[in-house]
Structure formats: structure tokens, C-alpha cells
PDB file of C-alpha atoms in Angstrom:
ATOM      1  CA  MET X   1      26.952  61.783   4.174  1.00  0.00           C
ATOM      2  CA  ASN X   2      27.784  58.463   5.808  1.00  0.00           C
ATOM      3  CA  GLU X   3      31.433  57.582   4.979  1.00  0.00           C
ATOM      4  CA  ASP X   4      30.621  53.898   4.435  1.00  0.00           C
ATOM      5  CA  LEU X   5      27.942  54.814   1.891  1.00  0.00           C
ATOM      6  CA  LYS X   6      30.279  57.281   0.214  1.00  0.00           C
ATOM      7  CA  ASP X   7      32.918  54.561  -0.118  1.00  0.00           C
ATOM      8  CA  LEU X   8      30.375  52.083  -1.502  1.00  0.00           C
ATOM      9  CA  GLN X   9      29.139  54.712  -3.935  1.00  0.00           C
ATOM     10  CA  SER X  10      32.693  55.220  -5.175  1.00  0.00           C
ATOM     11  CA  GLN X  11      33.214  51.471  -5.558  1.00  0.00           C
ATOM     12  CA  ALA X  12      29.914  51.143  -7.417  1.00  0.00           C
ATOM     13  CA  ALA X  13      30.920  53.952  -9.769  1.00  0.00           C
ATOM     14  CA  LYS X  14      34.140  52.141 -10.681  1.00  0.00           C
ATOM     15  CA  GLY X  15      32.409  48.794 -11.101  1.00  0.00           C
ATOM     16  CA  LEU X  16      29.521  50.151 -13.144  1.00  0.00           C
ATOM     17  CA  ALA X  17      31.894  52.131 -15.372  1.00  0.00           C
ATOM     18  CA  ALA X  18      33.672  48.842 -16.071  1.00  0.00           C
ATOM     19  CA  VAL X  19      30.322  47.163 -16.789  1.00  0.00           C
ATOM     20  CA  ARG X  20      29.486  49.916 -19.279  1.00  0.00           C
ATOM     21  CA  GLU X  21      32.827  49.532 -21.042  1.00  0.00           C
ATOM     22  CA  LEU X  22      32.557  45.744 -21.080  1.00  0.00           C
ATOM     23  CA  GLN X  23      29.081  46.059 -22.585  1.00  0.00           C
ATOM     24  CA  ALA X  24      30.305  48.514 -25.221  1.00  0.00           C
ATOM     25  CA  GLN X  25      33.040  46.116 -26.278  1.00  0.00           C
ATOM     26  CA  TYR X  26      30.621  43.176 -26.353  1.00  0.00           C
ATOM     27  CA  ASP X  27      28.071  45.098 -28.397  1.00  0.00           C
ATOM     28  CA  VAL X  28      30.685  45.714 -31.110  1.00  0.00           C
ATOM     29  CA  VAL X  29      31.090  41.976 -31.703  1.00  0.00           C
ATOM     30  CA  GLY X  30      27.988  40.349 -30.224  1.00  0.00           C
ATOM     31  CA  TRP X  31      25.010  42.634 -30.704  1.00  0.00           C
ATOM     32  CA  GLN X  32      23.621  42.385 -34.217  1.00  0.00           C
ATOM     33  CA  ILE X  33      20.834  44.971 -34.276  1.00  0.00           C
ATOM     34  CA  LYS X  34      22.494  48.329 -33.703  1.00  0.00           C
ATOM     35  CA  ASN X  35      21.761  50.723 -36.547  1.00  0.00           C
ATOM     36  CA  PRO X  36      20.036  53.042 -36.286  1.00  0.00           C
ATOM     37  CA  GLU X  37      20.270  53.372 -32.505  1.00  0.00           C
ATOM     38  CA  TYR X  38      16.498  53.348 -32.098  1.00  0.00           C
ATOM     39  CA  ALA X  39      16.450  49.876 -33.706  1.00  0.00           C
ATOM     40  CA  LYS X  40      18.835  48.709 -31.000  1.00  0.00           C
ATOM     41  CA  ILE X  41      16.644  50.060 -28.217  1.00  0.00           C
ATOM     42  CA  ARG X  42      13.570  48.585 -29.883  1.00  0.00           C
ATOM     43  CA  HIS X  43      15.253  45.164 -29.853  1.00  0.00           C
ATOM     44  CA  VAL X  44      16.349  45.650 -26.239  1.00  0.00           C
ATOM     45  CA  LEU X  45      12.687  46.256 -25.430  1.00  0.00           C
ATOM     46  CA  LEU X  46      11.816  42.827 -26.850  1.00  0.00           C
ATOM     47  CA  HIS X  47      14.402  41.248 -24.561  1.00  0.00           C
ATOM     48  CA  LEU X  48      13.068  43.202 -21.574  1.00  0.00           C
ATOM     49  CA  MET X  49       9.557  41.953 -22.324  1.00  0.00           C
ATOM     50  CA  LYS X  50      10.886  38.376 -22.319  1.00  0.00           C
ATOM     51  CA  ILE X  51      12.520  39.022 -18.936  1.00  0.00           C
ATOM     52  CA  THR X  52       9.270  40.518 -17.616  1.00  0.00           C
ATOM     53  CA  ALA X  53       7.433  37.393 -18.766  1.00  0.00           C
ATOM     54  CA  ASP X  54       9.929  35.228 -16.850  1.00  0.00           C
ATOM     55  CA  VAL X  55       9.318  37.267 -13.686  1.00  0.00           C
ATOM     56  CA  ALA X  56       5.558  37.062 -14.264  1.00  0.00           C
ATOM     57  CA  ALA X  57       5.758  33.269 -14.465  1.00  0.00           C
ATOM     58  CA  ILE X  58       7.545  33.164 -11.112  1.00  0.00           C
ATOM     59  CA  VAL X  59       4.963  35.446  -9.521  1.00  0.00           C
ATOM     60  CA  GLU X  60       2.064  33.573 -11.100  1.00  0.00           C
ATOM     61  CA  HIS X  61       3.230  30.319  -9.518  1.00  0.00           C
ATOM     62  CA  VAL X  62       3.371  32.025  -6.112  1.00  0.00           C
ATOM     63  CA  GLU X  63      -0.093  33.558  -6.596  1.00  0.00           C
ATOM     64  CA  HIS X  64      -1.598  30.150  -7.382  1.00  0.00           C
ATOM     65  CA  CYS X  65       0.077  28.651  -4.336  1.00  0.00           C
ATOM     66  CA  VAL X  66      -1.335  31.415  -2.140  1.00  0.00           C
ATOM     67  CA  GLN X  67      -4.782  30.970  -3.690  1.00  0.00           C
ATOM     68  CA  ASN X  68      -4.618  27.212  -3.105  1.00  0.00           C
ATOM     69  CA  GLU X  69      -3.655  27.807   0.527  1.00  0.00           C
ATOM     70  CA  VAL X  70      -0.263  26.153   0.281  1.00  0.00           C
ATOM     71  CA  ASP X  71       1.702  26.514   3.503  1.00  0.00           C
ATOM     72  CA  PRO X  72       3.396  29.959   3.444  1.00  0.00           C
ATOM     73  CA  GLU X  73       6.708  28.460   4.583  1.00  0.00           C
ATOM     74  CA  GLU X  74       6.628  26.060   1.620  1.00  0.00           C
ATOM     75  CA  ILE X  75       5.843  28.938  -0.728  1.00  0.00           C
ATOM     76  CA  SER X  76       8.779  30.919   0.694  1.00  0.00           C
ATOM     77  CA  ARG X  77      11.166  27.945   0.376  1.00  0.00           C
ATOM     78  CA  ASP X  78      10.115  27.245  -3.224  1.00  0.00           C
ATOM     79  CA  PHE X  79      10.329  30.925  -4.111  1.00  0.00           C
ATOM     80  CA  ALA X  80      13.849  31.184  -2.647  1.00  0.00           C
ATOM     81  CA  VAL X  81      14.986  28.186  -4.708  1.00  0.00           C
ATOM     82  CA  THR X  82      13.432  29.590  -7.873  1.00  0.00           C
ATOM     83  CA  ILE X  83      15.017  33.020  -7.430  1.00  0.00           C
ATOM     84  CA  LYS X  84      18.401  31.440  -6.700  1.00  0.00           C
ATOM     85  CA  ASP X  85      18.095  29.357  -9.868  1.00  0.00           C
ATOM     86  CA  ARG X  86      17.140  32.398 -11.988  1.00  0.00           C
ATOM     87  CA  GLY X  87      20.206  34.570 -11.504  1.00  0.00           C
ATOM     88  CA  ASP X  88      20.159  35.000 -15.275  1.00  0.00           C
ATOM     89  CA  ILE X  89      17.338  37.513 -14.842  1.00  0.00           C
ATOM     90  CA  ALA X  90      19.564  39.904 -12.864  1.00  0.00           C
ATOM     91  CA  GLY X  91      22.391  39.424 -15.366  1.00  0.00           C
ATOM     92  CA  ASP X  92      20.095  40.191 -18.281  1.00  0.00           C
ATOM     93  CA  LEU X  93      18.760  43.318 -16.579  1.00  0.00           C
ATOM     94  CA  LEU X  94      22.273  44.632 -15.933  1.00  0.00           C
ATOM     95  CA  PHE X  95      23.285  43.782 -19.511  1.00  0.00           C
ATOM     96  CA  HIS X  96      20.458  45.893 -20.883  1.00  0.00           C
ATOM     97  CA  ALA X  97      20.903  48.668 -18.303  1.00  0.00           C
ATOM     98  CA  ALA X  98      24.484  49.036 -19.536  1.00  0.00           C
ATOM     99  CA  GLN X  99      23.211  49.225 -23.121  1.00  0.00           C
ATOM    100  CA  PHE X 100      20.829  52.038 -22.158  1.00  0.00           C
ATOM    101  CA  ALA X 101      23.635  53.886 -20.376  1.00  0.00           C
ATOM    102  CA  ASN X 102      25.891  53.556 -23.401  1.00  0.00           C
ATOM    103  CA  LEU X 103      23.208  54.725 -25.811  1.00  0.00           C
ATOM    104  CA  GLY X 104      22.368  57.730 -23.651  1.00  0.00           C
ATOM    105  CA  ASP X 105      25.984  58.317 -22.598  1.00  0.00           C
ATOM    106  CA  TYR X 106      25.137  58.653 -18.940  1.00  0.00           C
ATOM    107  CA  ASP X 107      26.826  57.451 -15.804  1.00  0.00           C
ATOM    108  CA  LEU X 108      25.121  54.270 -14.668  1.00  0.00           C
ATOM    109  CA  ALA X 109      26.266  54.717 -11.055  1.00  0.00           C
ATOM    110  CA  ASP X 110      24.873  58.249 -10.882  1.00  0.00           C
ATOM    111  CA  GLN X 111      21.557  57.011 -12.255  1.00  0.00           C
ATOM    112  CA  LEU X 112      21.451  54.252  -9.636  1.00  0.00           C
ATOM    113  CA  ILE X 113      22.282  56.708  -6.859  1.00  0.00           C
ATOM    114  CA  GLN X 114      19.416  58.924  -8.048  1.00  0.00           C
ATOM    115  CA  VAL X 115      17.050  55.967  -7.652  1.00  0.00           C
ATOM    116  CA  TYR X 116      18.297  55.306  -4.105  1.00  0.00           C
ATOM    117  CA  ALA X 117      17.956  58.973  -3.168  1.00  0.00           C
ATOM    118  CA  ARG X 118      14.510  59.350  -4.753  1.00  0.00           C
ATOM    119  CA  ASN X 119      13.130  56.195  -3.133  1.00  0.00           C
ATOM    120  CA  SER X 120      14.652  56.877   0.267  1.00  0.00           C
ATOM    121  CA  LYS X 121      13.180  60.378   0.351  1.00  0.00           C
ATOM    122  CA  ARG X 122       9.804  58.677   0.132  1.00  0.00           C
ATOM    123  CA  PHE X 123      10.305  55.458   2.109  1.00  0.00           C
ATOM    124  CA  ALA X 124      13.287  56.124   4.400  1.00  0.00           C
ATOM    125  CA  PRO X 125      13.641  59.910   4.684  1.00  0.00           C
ATOM    126  CA  ASP X 126      15.714  59.695   7.866  1.00  0.00           C
ATOM    127  CA  SER X 127      18.232  57.290   6.345  1.00  0.00           C
ATOM    128  CA  PRO X 128      21.620  58.339   4.975  1.00  0.00           C
ATOM    129  CA  PHE X 129      20.409  57.265   1.521  1.00  0.00           C
ATOM    130  CA  ALA X 130      18.187  60.353   1.388  1.00  0.00           C
ATOM    131  CA  ASP X 131      21.353  62.482   1.317  1.00  0.00           C
ATOM    132  CA  LEU X 132      23.048  60.666  -1.546  1.00  0.00           C
ATOM    133  CA  GLY X 133      24.007  62.685  -4.569  1.00  0.00           C
ATOM    134  CA  PRO X 134      26.038  62.082  -7.710  1.00  0.00           C
ATOM    135  CA  LEU X 135      29.803  61.742  -7.395  1.00  0.00           C
ATOM    136  CA  HIS X 136      30.401  63.757 -10.544  1.00  0.00           C
TER     137      HIS X 136
END
């Protein structure tokens, strides 16, 4: 395995373990719907649907611009501004990913590495990502 990727994988594992712990501590004081656990995941689903709707609104705007033959460079500029302004979407997704990991008691970094490995086997089979495996 590529040493740079191995080092990044190790750093990600440390960072994502900290994210999981931070989320667990937050959920004790800041997450109201938690019992039973399936009620928590059901409520997380509602939040994920809201996030999906936000992404859909961004995409819908782009689709209308394409349909109305707006200059592609203008579409790209506007899209870049919108994505930059909506960093909250990525934060919300990580927030809820950490909740899933805590509920299922699994290593978030290992799950992410599995996604990289699975996708690279299909889309970049000759890349070093295809050889990634869990650290633990």
C-alpha cells in the first residue's frame, strides 16, 4: 500500500474517532430524541431528508439554468458560490454519520475506507485506493 495513503488513513482514523466521541458527548446533552435507539435513527432520517431536499434545491437550480441555456461558465461560477455558502450540508452529514457510527458501534474510518476501496475497485482499479483495507 502507498505509504502516503497509509499515513492519511491513520490520521483519518484518529480524527474520525474524535468526531465520534465528540458526537457522543453532544448527544448526551443536545439530542432530545434518543430512546429507544430506533426513535433516534428515525429522527436522524428526518434530518437527512431535509439535507437531501437542500441538495435537490441546488441541483434543481442548475437543471433549470441548463434547460434555459444559461452560459455554462456562469452556471459553474454560481454553483461554486452556492456550494461554498452551503458548508452546513457537509457538517450535517458528518454529524449524522457519527450518530450512525455510535449507534452501530463501528469504526467510522474503517467504514469510509471500505467505501474508497469498493468504489476504486470499480472506477480506479489500478489506483492505490483499490488496495486499502481497515487499520484494525
